XYZ file of C-alpha atoms in Angstrom:
716
model
C 144.270 75.091 74.435
C 142.456 73.141 71.707
C 140.905 75.115 68.870
C 137.108 74.789 68.804
C 135.622 75.061 65.316
C 132.574 77.365 64.976
C 129.256 75.537 64.661
C 128.486 76.945 61.221
C 131.831 75.792 59.877
C 131.383 72.278 61.267
C 127.891 72.088 59.736
C 129.258 73.248 56.388
C 132.069 70.689 56.478
C 129.601 67.893 57.307
C 127.208 68.975 54.539
C 129.892 69.202 51.852
C 131.383 65.866 52.966
C 127.990 64.130 52.709
C 127.376 65.730 49.304
C 130.676 64.332 48.023
C 129.876 60.885 49.433
C 126.429 60.956 47.835
C 127.986 61.731 44.463
C 130.523 58.908 44.902
C 127.968 56.174 45.646
C 128.423 54.552 42.245
C 132.182 54.325 42.835
C 131.774 52.534 46.169
C 133.681 55.368 47.821
C 132.958 57.726 50.652
C 134.529 60.789 52.223
C 135.137 60.656 55.964
C 137.474 63.636 56.229
C 137.712 66.355 53.580
C 141.180 67.412 54.719
C 142.667 63.920 54.437
C 140.616 61.878 51.973
C 141.170 64.200 48.995
C 144.898 64.676 49.598
C 146.121 61.984 47.174
C 143.726 63.101 44.425
C 142.095 59.685 43.871
C 138.701 60.450 45.402
C 138.728 63.930 43.864
C 139.346 62.401 40.424
C 136.505 59.919 40.974
C 134.219 62.756 42.110
C 134.980 64.886 39.047
C 134.468 61.947 36.680
C 131.134 61.142 38.342
C 129.971 64.765 38.178
C 131.090 65.493 34.623
C 130.534 62.038 33.099
C 133.986 62.434 31.511
C 137.358 60.753 31.960
C 140.213 62.829 33.332
C 142.922 60.741 31.669
C 146.065 59.077 32.994
C 146.929 59.614 36.629
C 148.838 57.933 39.438
C 146.542 55.190 40.736
C 148.758 54.389 43.739
C 150.210 57.739 44.801
C 152.611 57.185 47.675
C 154.967 60.073 47.054
C 154.114 63.694 47.617
C 155.099 64.440 44.018
C 152.571 61.879 42.755
C 149.826 63.333 44.955
C 150.632 66.843 43.722
C 150.442 65.602 40.134
C 147.009 64.026 40.688
C 145.603 67.140 42.371
C 147.088 69.326 39.645
C 145.293 67.235 37.017
C 142.037 67.775 38.916
C 142.440 71.561 38.992
C 143.339 71.636 35.287
C 140.271 69.510 34.492
C 137.996 71.806 36.513
C 139.298 74.819 34.598
C 138.758 73.007 31.285
C 135.111 72.566 32.305
C 134.731 76.335 32.407
C 134.769 76.541 36.191
C 136.609 79.563 37.580
C 138.862 78.423 40.442
C 140.986 80.911 42.370
C 143.219 80.949 45.447
C 143.787 77.196 45.558
C 146.655 75.096 44.268
C 147.494 71.422 44.309
C 149.653 71.959 47.433
C 146.591 73.199 49.349
C 144.693 69.983 48.606
C 147.653 67.716 49.418
C 148.338 69.630 52.646
C 144.681 69.457 53.691
C 143.864 73.189 53.755
C 140.252 72.771 54.884
C 139.171 76.350 54.202
C 140.282 76.241 50.580
C 138.997 72.687 50.085
C 135.531 73.747 51.280
C 135.657 76.583 48.769
C 136.565 74.132 46.001
C 133.690 71.776 46.902
C 131.246 74.688 46.949
C 132.426 75.649 43.469
C 131.653 72.099 42.295
C 128.203 72.211 43.924
C 127.435 75.481 42.162
C 128.584 74.271 38.755
C 127.406 70.671 38.682
C 124.223 70.863 40.764
C 122.735 74.300 41.334
C 123.547 75.724 37.899
C 122.565 72.454 36.182
C 119.205 72.488 37.934
C 118.417 75.907 36.449
C 120.167 75.558 33.097
C 117.033 76.334 31.149
C 116.374 79.431 33.237
C 119.858 80.809 32.701
C 119.561 80.254 28.971
C 116.332 82.296 28.924
C 117.917 85.415 30.371
C 118.477 84.808 34.071
C 122.224 84.465 33.660
C 122.718 87.908 35.203
C 121.331 86.582 38.470
C 123.498 84.689 40.931
C 122.746 81.008 41.676
C 121.524 82.121 45.099
C 119.031 84.550 43.559
C 117.816 81.976 41.030
C 117.284 79.275 43.671
C 115.561 81.746 45.999
C 113.282 82.947 43.200
C 112.295 79.352 42.379
C 111.425 78.666 46.033
C 109.467 81.927 46.302
C 107.511 80.892 43.225
C 106.683 77.543 44.848
C 105.820 79.089 48.216
C 104.530 82.608 47.477
C 102.617 82.788 50.753
C 105.700 82.120 52.904
C 107.650 85.307 52.068
C 111.014 83.514 52.194
C 113.943 85.941 52.095
C 117.052 83.945 53.069
C 118.654 80.510 53.402
C 119.235 80.561 57.148
C 116.659 81.694 59.721
C 113.647 81.257 57.428
C 114.280 77.482 57.495
C 115.047 76.936 61.195
C 111.471 76.046 62.143
C 111.231 73.185 59.617
C 107.812 74.423 58.447
C 109.056 75.824 55.148
C 110.814 72.565 54.282
C 107.565 70.695 54.893
C 105.677 73.235 52.773
C 108.181 72.871 49.944
C 107.910 69.068 50.019
C 104.127 69.305 49.808
C 104.335 71.913 47.053
C 106.496 69.598 44.955
C 104.187 66.637 45.497
C 100.851 67.646 47.042
C 99.676 65.302 49.775
C 103.123 63.967 50.659
C 103.496 66.291 53.654
C 100.041 67.751 54.430
C 101.041 68.315 58.073
C 102.810 71.532 57.067
C 99.559 73.481 57.370
C 99.168 72.687 61.090
C 102.813 72.605 62.204
C 103.845 74.483 65.333
C 107.038 76.451 64.710
C 108.145 75.791 68.308
C 108.524 72.081 67.429
C 111.317 72.827 64.975
C 113.237 69.548 65.187
C 110.066 67.451 64.930
C 108.914 69.471 61.905
C 112.262 69.244 60.127
C 112.655 65.527 60.824
C 109.198 64.710 59.434
C 109.647 66.862 56.333
C 113.182 65.723 55.511
C 112.315 62.049 56.055
C 109.353 62.399 53.682
C 111.579 64.171 51.148
C 114.148 61.397 51.324
C 111.599 58.593 51.163
C 109.301 59.906 48.427
C 111.326 62.523 46.552
C 114.694 60.718 46.915
C 116.370 63.841 48.285
C 119.442 62.798 50.317
C 119.898 64.298 53.764
C 123.228 65.967 53.129
C 122.031 68.303 55.893
C 120.536 66.700 59.002
C 117.351 67.992 60.701
C 119.417 68.888 63.781
C 121.712 71.036 61.640
C 118.840 72.694 59.750
C 117.150 73.920 62.954
C 120.464 75.120 64.406
C 120.339 78.955 64.459
C 124.016 78.991 63.400
C 123.472 77.016 60.197
C 125.159 78.675 57.210
C 123.370 79.504 53.968
C 125.705 77.424 51.763
C 124.703 74.240 53.617
C 120.996 75.042 53.320
C 121.388 75.942 49.631
C 123.182 72.645 48.998
C 120.297 70.672 50.509
C 117.540 72.698 48.812
C 119.271 72.503 45.416
C 118.135 68.878 45.142
C 114.461 69.950 45.028
C 114.186 71.566 41.556
C 115.156 68.333 39.775
C 113.378 65.863 42.077
C 110.409 63.733 41.089
C 107.954 61.998 43.381
C 107.817 58.221 43.382
C 104.640 56.742 41.916
C 101.911 56.400 44.551
C 103.731 58.605 47.060
C 100.605 60.385 48.296
C 98.460 57.271 48.382
C 101.040 55.360 50.447
C 100.811 57.813 53.345
C 98.258 57.380 56.145
C 95.089 59.439 55.583
C 96.161 60.919 52.251
C 94.736 64.358 51.563
C 92.596 64.394 48.405
C 93.380 67.019 45.794
C 90.235 68.738 44.681
C 89.388 71.861 42.832
C 87.743 74.485 45.025
C 85.986 77.733 44.370
C 89.177 79.593 45.204
C 91.589 77.361 43.270
C 91.468 77.179 39.516
C 92.899 74.156 37.696
C 95.806 76.314 36.597
C 96.599 77.285 40.203
C 96.484 73.675 41.332
C 98.729 72.693 38.455
C 101.267 75.384 39.372
C 101.223 74.405 43.049
C 102.068 70.812 42.210
C 105.135 71.540 40.113
C 106.129 70.236 36.716
C 106.910 66.744 38.011
C 103.213 66.114 38.830
C 101.472 67.865 35.921
C 100.807 64.631 34.027
C 98.733 63.292 36.932
C 96.415 66.317 36.869
C 94.460 65.122 33.859
C 92.197 62.984 36.017
C 91.235 65.985 38.159
C 90.329 68.253 35.239
C 86.971 68.485 33.490
C 86.614 66.808 30.122
C 86.952 69.109 27.097
C 83.628 70.592 25.999
C 84.166 69.378 22.466
C 85.945 66.026 22.195
C 86.523 66.654 18.500
C 88.978 69.388 19.499
C 91.182 66.911 21.419
C 94.178 65.705 19.414
C 94.094 62.111 18.217
C 97.177 60.858 19.991
C 98.027 57.302 21.042
C 101.511 56.917 22.622
C 101.242 53.117 22.456
C 101.577 53.330 18.685
C 105.025 54.916 18.981
C 107.783 52.275 19.096
C 111.508 52.237 19.818
C 114.040 49.568 18.863
C 117.774 49.107 18.537
C 120.811 48.125 20.635
C 120.750 51.371 22.617
C 117.656 50.285 24.561
C 118.118 46.532 24.645
C 118.515 44.732 27.963
C 122.045 43.647 27.032
C 125.289 44.855 28.468
C 126.772 47.758 26.538
C 130.360 48.880 26.895
C 131.401 52.132 28.524
C 132.783 54.823 26.206
C 130.607 53.501 23.355
C 127.540 55.280 22.042
C 124.040 54.052 22.723
C 121.932 54.303 19.582
C 118.363 53.323 18.807
C 115.480 54.228 16.508
C 112.051 55.658 17.355
C 109.197 55.076 14.897
C 106.480 57.684 14.971
C 102.918 56.569 15.675
C 99.561 58.300 15.512
C 99.227 61.804 16.902
C 101.862 64.094 18.302
C 104.125 66.423 16.389
C 107.716 66.365 15.262
C 108.701 68.736 18.024
C 107.191 66.684 20.857
C 109.665 63.796 20.971
C 111.796 63.850 24.094
C 114.520 61.460 25.224
C 115.825 61.551 28.791
C 118.898 59.504 29.708
C 120.001 59.062 33.314
C 122.765 56.878 34.734
C 120.918 55.943 37.909
C 124.108 54.589 39.455
C 125.503 58.134 39.537
C 122.424 60.089 40.575
C 119.662 61.963 38.813
C 121.615 64.212 36.463
C 120.204 63.987 32.955
C 122.698 63.147 30.203
C 122.593 64.713 26.736
C 120.899 62.799 23.926
C 120.969 63.718 20.232
C 117.761 63.258 18.214
C 117.996 63.208 14.418
C 114.802 63.173 12.345
C 114.847 60.846 9.336
C 112.754 60.944 6.159
C 110.653 57.848 6.920
C 108.786 58.915 10.097
C 111.614 57.652 12.273
C 114.170 59.286 14.530
C 117.720 58.186 15.321
C 118.678 58.779 18.946
C 122.299 58.746 20.133
C 123.585 59.178 23.674
C 126.933 58.726 25.375
C 127.763 55.973 27.877
C 130.915 57.512 29.355
C 130.550 55.756 32.709
C 129.417 52.228 33.609
C 126.144 51.869 35.456
C 122.425 51.194 35.136
C 121.064 53.591 32.507
C 117.393 54.530 32.316
C 116.266 55.770 28.891
C 112.852 57.459 28.813
C 111.273 58.096 25.424
C 108.334 60.490 25.569
C 105.955 61.646 22.850
C 104.048 64.787 23.806
C 105.234 64.280 27.359
C 103.942 60.691 27.679
C 106.074 57.526 27.761
C 105.782 55.476 24.598
C 105.359 51.688 24.646
C 108.076 50.028 26.749
C 109.472 53.303 28.090
C 111.464 53.770 30.262
C 114.082 51.260 29.063
C 116.690 49.807 31.439
C 120.128 49.552 29.807
C 123.054 48.104 31.761
C 126.480 49.472 30.740
C 129.739 47.913 31.919
C 133.463 48.668 31.740
C 135.328 45.361 31.867
C 138.644 47.237 32.085
C 137.698 48.278 35.618
C 137.534 44.672 36.853
C 140.597 43.673 38.874
C 141.595 40.031 39.393
C 144.253 39.104 41.971
C 145.640 35.592 42.362
C 147.907 33.977 44.961
C 151.171 35.845 45.515
C 153.247 32.692 45.974
C 153.425 29.180 44.540
C 150.999 26.665 46.025
C 151.283 22.929 46.484
C 148.989 20.020 45.722
C 145.997 19.995 48.065
C 145.953 23.764 48.602
C 142.872 25.877 47.931
C 143.447 28.192 44.978
C 141.778 31.549 45.737
C 141.443 34.467 43.334
C 139.808 37.758 44.328
C 137.699 39.671 41.815
C 136.827 43.341 42.318
C 134.117 44.572 39.934
C 132.884 47.372 42.202
C 133.380 50.086 39.614
C 132.597 48.097 36.465
C 128.810 48.508 36.407
C 125.984 45.970 36.742
C 126.872 42.411 35.801
C 127.661 38.888 36.965
C 131.073 37.274 37.424
C 131.802 33.881 35.867
C 135.031 31.898 35.866
C 136.560 28.821 34.287
C 139.538 26.858 35.615
C 141.678 24.675 33.354
C 144.047 22.135 34.942
C 147.621 21.439 33.734
C 146.185 18.456 31.789
C 143.833 20.712 29.842
C 140.686 19.564 31.642
C 138.118 22.064 32.835
C 137.687 21.965 36.619
C 134.745 23.108 38.678
C 135.162 26.255 40.759
C 133.090 28.075 43.349
C 132.274 31.819 43.149
C 131.359 33.457 46.447
C 130.105 37.073 46.721
C 131.984 38.998 49.427
C 130.441 42.469 49.243
C 129.018 44.811 46.630
C 130.845 43.959 43.408
C 133.509 41.810 45.077
C 133.871 38.030 44.772
C 136.279 35.200 45.417
C 136.841 32.299 43.022
C 138.072 29.056 44.607
C 139.082 25.594 43.476
C 141.237 22.727 44.808
C 144.683 22.097 43.306
C 145.002 18.321 42.792
C 147.751 18.328 40.135
C 151.152 19.973 39.803
C 151.792 22.472 37.037
C 150.107 25.596 35.719
C 146.415 26.192 36.458
C 144.727 28.711 34.116
C 141.913 30.821 35.596
C 139.781 32.889 33.191
C 137.381 35.427 34.704
C 134.535 37.001 32.726
C 132.270 39.887 33.696
C 128.882 40.390 32.067
C 129.803 37.724 29.531
C 133.103 39.381 28.477
C 136.530 38.057 29.434
C 138.332 40.410 31.792
C 141.772 39.747 30.308
C 143.099 38.534 26.982
C 145.172 35.930 28.803
C 144.182 33.669 31.687
C 145.705 34.067 35.137
C 148.367 31.353 35.566
C 148.924 29.849 39.015
C 151.846 27.505 39.659
C 151.209 24.383 41.745
C 154.284 22.588 43.144
C 154.461 18.841 43.504
C 155.940 19.077 47.005
C 155.772 21.563 49.818
C 158.426 24.283 49.802
C 160.988 23.789 52.574
C 159.782 26.143 55.339
C 163.114 26.856 57.058
C 166.863 26.138 57.004
C 169.894 26.070 59.322
C 172.826 28.478 58.820
C 176.356 28.510 60.244
C 178.078 31.841 60.954
C 181.912 31.978 60.841
C 184.410 34.759 61.506
C 185.563 36.152 58.152
C 189.196 36.708 59.185
C 189.970 33.400 60.901
C 187.150 31.093 59.771
C 186.353 30.371 63.420
C 182.831 29.092 64.169
C 180.722 31.699 65.978
C 177.035 30.624 66.067
C 174.524 28.300 64.413
C 171.138 29.701 63.380
C 168.295 27.169 63.354
C 164.948 27.253 61.528
C 165.596 30.393 59.511
C 162.731 31.156 57.144
C 163.560 31.774 53.498
C 161.687 35.095 53.710
C 163.900 36.365 56.551
C 165.828 39.551 55.719
C 169.560 39.890 56.431
C 168.904 42.673 58.948
C 166.871 40.179 60.985
C 169.692 37.608 60.671
C 172.092 40.212 62.086
C 169.848 40.749 65.101
C 169.761 37.010 65.759
C 173.566 36.752 65.463
C 173.979 39.631 67.928
C 171.619 37.986 70.403
C 173.668 34.784 70.293
C 177.085 36.442 69.983
C 176.907 39.818 71.821
C 180.699 40.364 71.741
C 180.284 42.222 68.450
C 177.657 44.968 68.509
C 174.992 44.754 65.812
C 176.137 48.084 64.327
C 179.568 46.524 63.654
C 178.294 43.309 62.023
C 178.719 42.822 58.284
C 177.628 39.491 56.738
C 178.999 37.918 53.571
C 178.466 34.678 51.656
C 182.231 34.367 51.111
C 184.994 35.384 53.519
C 186.361 37.996 51.077
C 183.131 38.587 49.191
C 180.776 41.544 49.011
C 178.692 42.669 51.950
C 175.057 41.531 51.908
C 172.336 44.158 51.820
C 170.044 44.372 54.825
C 167.023 44.138 52.511
C 168.164 40.839 50.916
C 166.244 37.725 51.968
C 167.698 34.333 52.735
C 165.734 32.764 49.890
C 166.760 35.407 47.325
C 170.448 34.703 48.068
C 170.006 31.015 47.255
C 171.017 29.873 50.748
C 170.183 26.317 51.718
C 170.249 24.367 54.939
C 173.893 24.083 56.035
C 175.046 27.194 54.125
C 177.676 29.397 55.724
C 177.734 33.132 56.360
C 180.882 35.067 57.245
C 180.895 37.846 59.806
C 183.266 40.809 59.511
C 183.730 43.168 62.453
C 183.542 46.719 61.039
C 185.284 48.149 64.100
C 184.283 51.149 66.230
C 181.246 52.981 64.874
C 179.929 56.516 65.203
C 176.542 57.968 64.341
C 176.055 59.543 60.930
C 174.397 62.589 62.447
C 177.354 63.101 64.816
C 179.815 63.023 61.908
C 177.739 65.485 59.880
C 177.420 67.921 62.783
C 181.163 67.790 63.454
C 182.233 68.280 59.841
C 179.832 71.218 59.292
C 180.427 72.898 62.639
C 184.149 73.378 61.852
C 183.662 75.597 58.761
C 180.925 77.521 60.572
C 183.428 78.474 63.326
C 186.706 78.668 61.385
C 185.559 81.091 58.678
C 184.296 83.826 61.072
C 187.580 83.527 62.947
C 189.542 84.251 59.760
C 187.062 86.995 58.860
C 188.150 88.797 62.047
C 191.749 88.854 60.613
C 193.690 87.888 63.752
C 197.168 89.463 63.852
C 198.633 86.054 64.661
C 197.757 84.988 61.101
C 197.675 88.163 59.037
C 200.163 90.381 60.943
C 199.885 93.769 62.657
C 197.135 96.123 61.544
C 195.269 93.508 59.549
C 192.096 93.791 61.610
C 191.870 97.547 60.961
C 192.178 97.254 57.173
C 188.970 98.041 55.256
C 186.736 95.191 53.982
C 185.574 95.134 50.408
C 181.829 94.606 50.021
C 182.283 91.257 48.300
C 184.233 89.951 51.319
C 181.286 90.737 53.570
C 178.881 89.078 51.102
C 181.133 86.001 51.001
C 181.111 85.743 54.808
C 177.303 85.941 54.881
C 176.928 83.319 52.131
C 179.424 80.971 53.804
C 177.621 81.243 57.145
C 174.196 80.746 55.512
C 175.392 77.663 53.609
C 176.792 75.786 56.598
C 173.986 76.894 58.902
C 171.613 75.368 56.336
C 173.660 72.155 56.278
C 173.475 71.903 60.076
C 169.718 72.569 60.014
C 169.211 69.838 57.407
C 171.320 67.387 59.438
C 169.269 67.956 62.590
C 165.774 68.346 61.154
C 165.590 67.212 57.496
C 167.878 64.283 56.688
C 166.808 60.697 57.318
C 169.744 58.304 57.224
C 169.632 54.801 55.761
C 172.187 53.551 58.314
C 172.590 54.495 61.938
C 176.398 54.396 62.090
C 179.612 54.557 60.062
C 183.243 53.636 60.899
C 184.829 55.990 63.439
C 187.688 56.691 61.015
C 185.246 58.542 58.756
C 184.940 61.260 61.381
C 188.604 62.216 60.983
C 188.614 61.941 57.193
C 185.504 64.064 56.763
C 186.528 66.692 59.311
C 189.997 66.991 57.754
C 188.413 67.717 54.380
C 185.794 70.237 55.520
C 187.915 71.993 58.129
C 190.950 72.195 55.812
C 188.812 73.533 52.973
C 187.422 76.214 55.322
C 190.956 77.281 56.293
C 192.098 77.452 52.667
C 189.147 79.485 51.388
C 188.816 81.664 54.469
C 192.493 82.620 54.534
C 192.619 84.031 51.018
C 189.151 85.595 50.799
C 189.583 87.472 54.094
C 193.205 88.498 53.479
C 193.801 92.308 53.660
C 195.436 92.115 50.203
C 192.399 90.399 48.619
C 191.369 92.073 45.355
C 187.740 92.201 44.180
C 186.522 90.517 40.945
C 187.650 92.021 37.648
C 184.135 92.720 36.345
C 182.989 94.422 39.534
C 179.370 94.611 40.678
C 177.969 92.751 37.682
C 180.110 89.693 38.408
C 179.328 89.878 42.126
C 175.583 90.195 41.545
C 175.512 87.345 39.047
C 177.480 85.109 41.387
C 175.223 85.954 44.336
C 172.124 85.191 42.254
C 173.562 81.837 41.191
C 174.449 81.042 44.812
C 170.886 81.689 46.052
C 169.358 79.601 43.256
C 171.674 76.679 44.042
C 171.011 76.903 47.783
C 167.276 76.853 47.252
C 167.509 73.958 44.801
C 169.747 71.999 47.156
C 167.345 72.459 50.060
C 164.334 71.544 47.894
C 166.016 68.313 46.743
C 166.928 67.340 50.294
C 163.342 67.969 51.418
C 162.008 65.831 48.568
C 164.425 63.011 49.410
C 163.147 63.147 52.977
C 159.618 62.495 51.678
C 160.915 59.506 49.692
C 162.129 57.905 52.922
C 159.271 57.785 55.466
C 160.209 58.025 59.128
C 161.478 54.708 60.461
C 162.099 53.268 56.983
C 165.585 52.341 55.788
C 164.861 52.262 52.065
C 163.570 54.973 49.788
C 160.169 54.535 48.254
C 159.551 53.982 44.543
C 159.608 57.050 42.332
C 157.429 57.559 39.254
C 159.307 59.295 36.430
C 157.246 60.054 33.290
C 154.917 57.165 34.087
C 157.749 54.680 34.811
C 158.104 53.364 38.364
C 161.725 53.361 39.544
C 162.736 51.615 42.757
C 165.314 53.772 44.562
């Protein structure tokens, strides 16, 4: 019977998945399945770098092995701990193995640290740190909606009315329908409110209206969605763009202060036009934000480099005070999280502002004096990371007349344009065409009309991607597509078959199959091919082209004789010791003489019998369920050689250890205990190594995968 996941758990998984995808927008990544998509660590690393605006460091960018995936996930957990986030009950194995329950807990921890806590950082610094994030968020909502008496993050939101009220409280007039909503129309209410929030407050629907009105919705999902509200800001003209906008007026029951509080901090600047003029204009400060100026490379519309510092100068104008200068820096490609900026006051009525550009993207730098943007603010600053641009050329040599195509991936490099130059073998510059494929991806194409090396140089945002151009070899003539091979018998030199139109990329294992189809007298498992009659056997993974074979070349076939399966040989050689040793342990009188079976057993003899049985039972288990063999068969003679060794060794050891005259070790229990401990450690290590080797050879593959050892890739 299939396991049906509870509704609340499915809603939570969907919400957390959408939250991760929303945070990964700048990386051109998305999460479709939390159990699978985080298992290799790559998306988790990207998520952490996007959230923290920091680099994790070196990691495996193409993790194919389990060990590489474990290393990546371990780096992520170490990084999270270094950020001051307390993570418990989850290890890198849980992420690699797709433990959904623990992964959801990890994502919730990230939401708490990088979104909910960040949204109320000022509050926690002022003394609210003793409250939980849930209490702080609830208190903020209760302050915005005092008349609603909201007490939880589940049932109080099912009708959709409170969401609509919150949207209108943040930006009055954006959702005036909240006052007349019928709670029985829950889905209609939630859809209207959440659409308005997404359109005018830029709050992503990590929780859908259908999920919000579901009575089984969990509080973590609702908290995740509502945590976007404290930091949101309404788009300019939001209220006026709606049909029949509701005017905001002061009434006898609403003081200007009450109206200001109901609108939220994001709309306070717009209230000036609704307030009465000061009684004495002389009391108003003489302040003109247009006289404040900012200049310097940190706010210029030129491409900066990631990991550099953005720096600029602000010159003070008329009005305002030294304490009223604010600088807000946001990488809009990564979301709305404000980045730290350092303001240093100089002696000449200027300020030096420095901020970090740790990630590429479109930065928005707002410079405010007394809460008002100065001249030119906000400033758009594009930041790029040319190192994140990848250029791939043709994998093989081309010939004259072919189209040379290079693919450029600048998805994660920030905002910028791709340019390219192509230089022919004669040193002339040749025209090329750049075609956009998708967001940040392009193809560069030109026609090869000369033989030799073509040099392709790609630049992004005016900076060359690589110190050296990409060299592409153009051949004068077409490469010969196929060849003919003759197969002879190695022993006699007799002609067996002729293979026609063999591609140079064909592997020897495929050649063997073709030989067997044309000459079925020798089974494919018995075929061994050589270049010389008495030469070395060719590897199945070798290609015809890599061996230097040409049309008319000869291959020699050796018949390996009767074959037997590797697994059959292993089972036979291990089954003997598993049966022989217990037989000798019983001390048959035929071997040990009369009365041998009644002689007492020393404790170490019993331990030895248990260890022997455990060892060979483990070997049989590994043969049947763990090992993956590179070859299907071996010569039949190996069965007798292997069995003679294992069975004879079992007889030799079993006879003496189980003999009635056997004497225990000289050092007694200490020696026995130490030996038993060493045996268990070795057995565990042996099994662990065999399991790891199994992972290196995926099912159905004959070769092991590449192994990364201290950053070096080793083909095994």
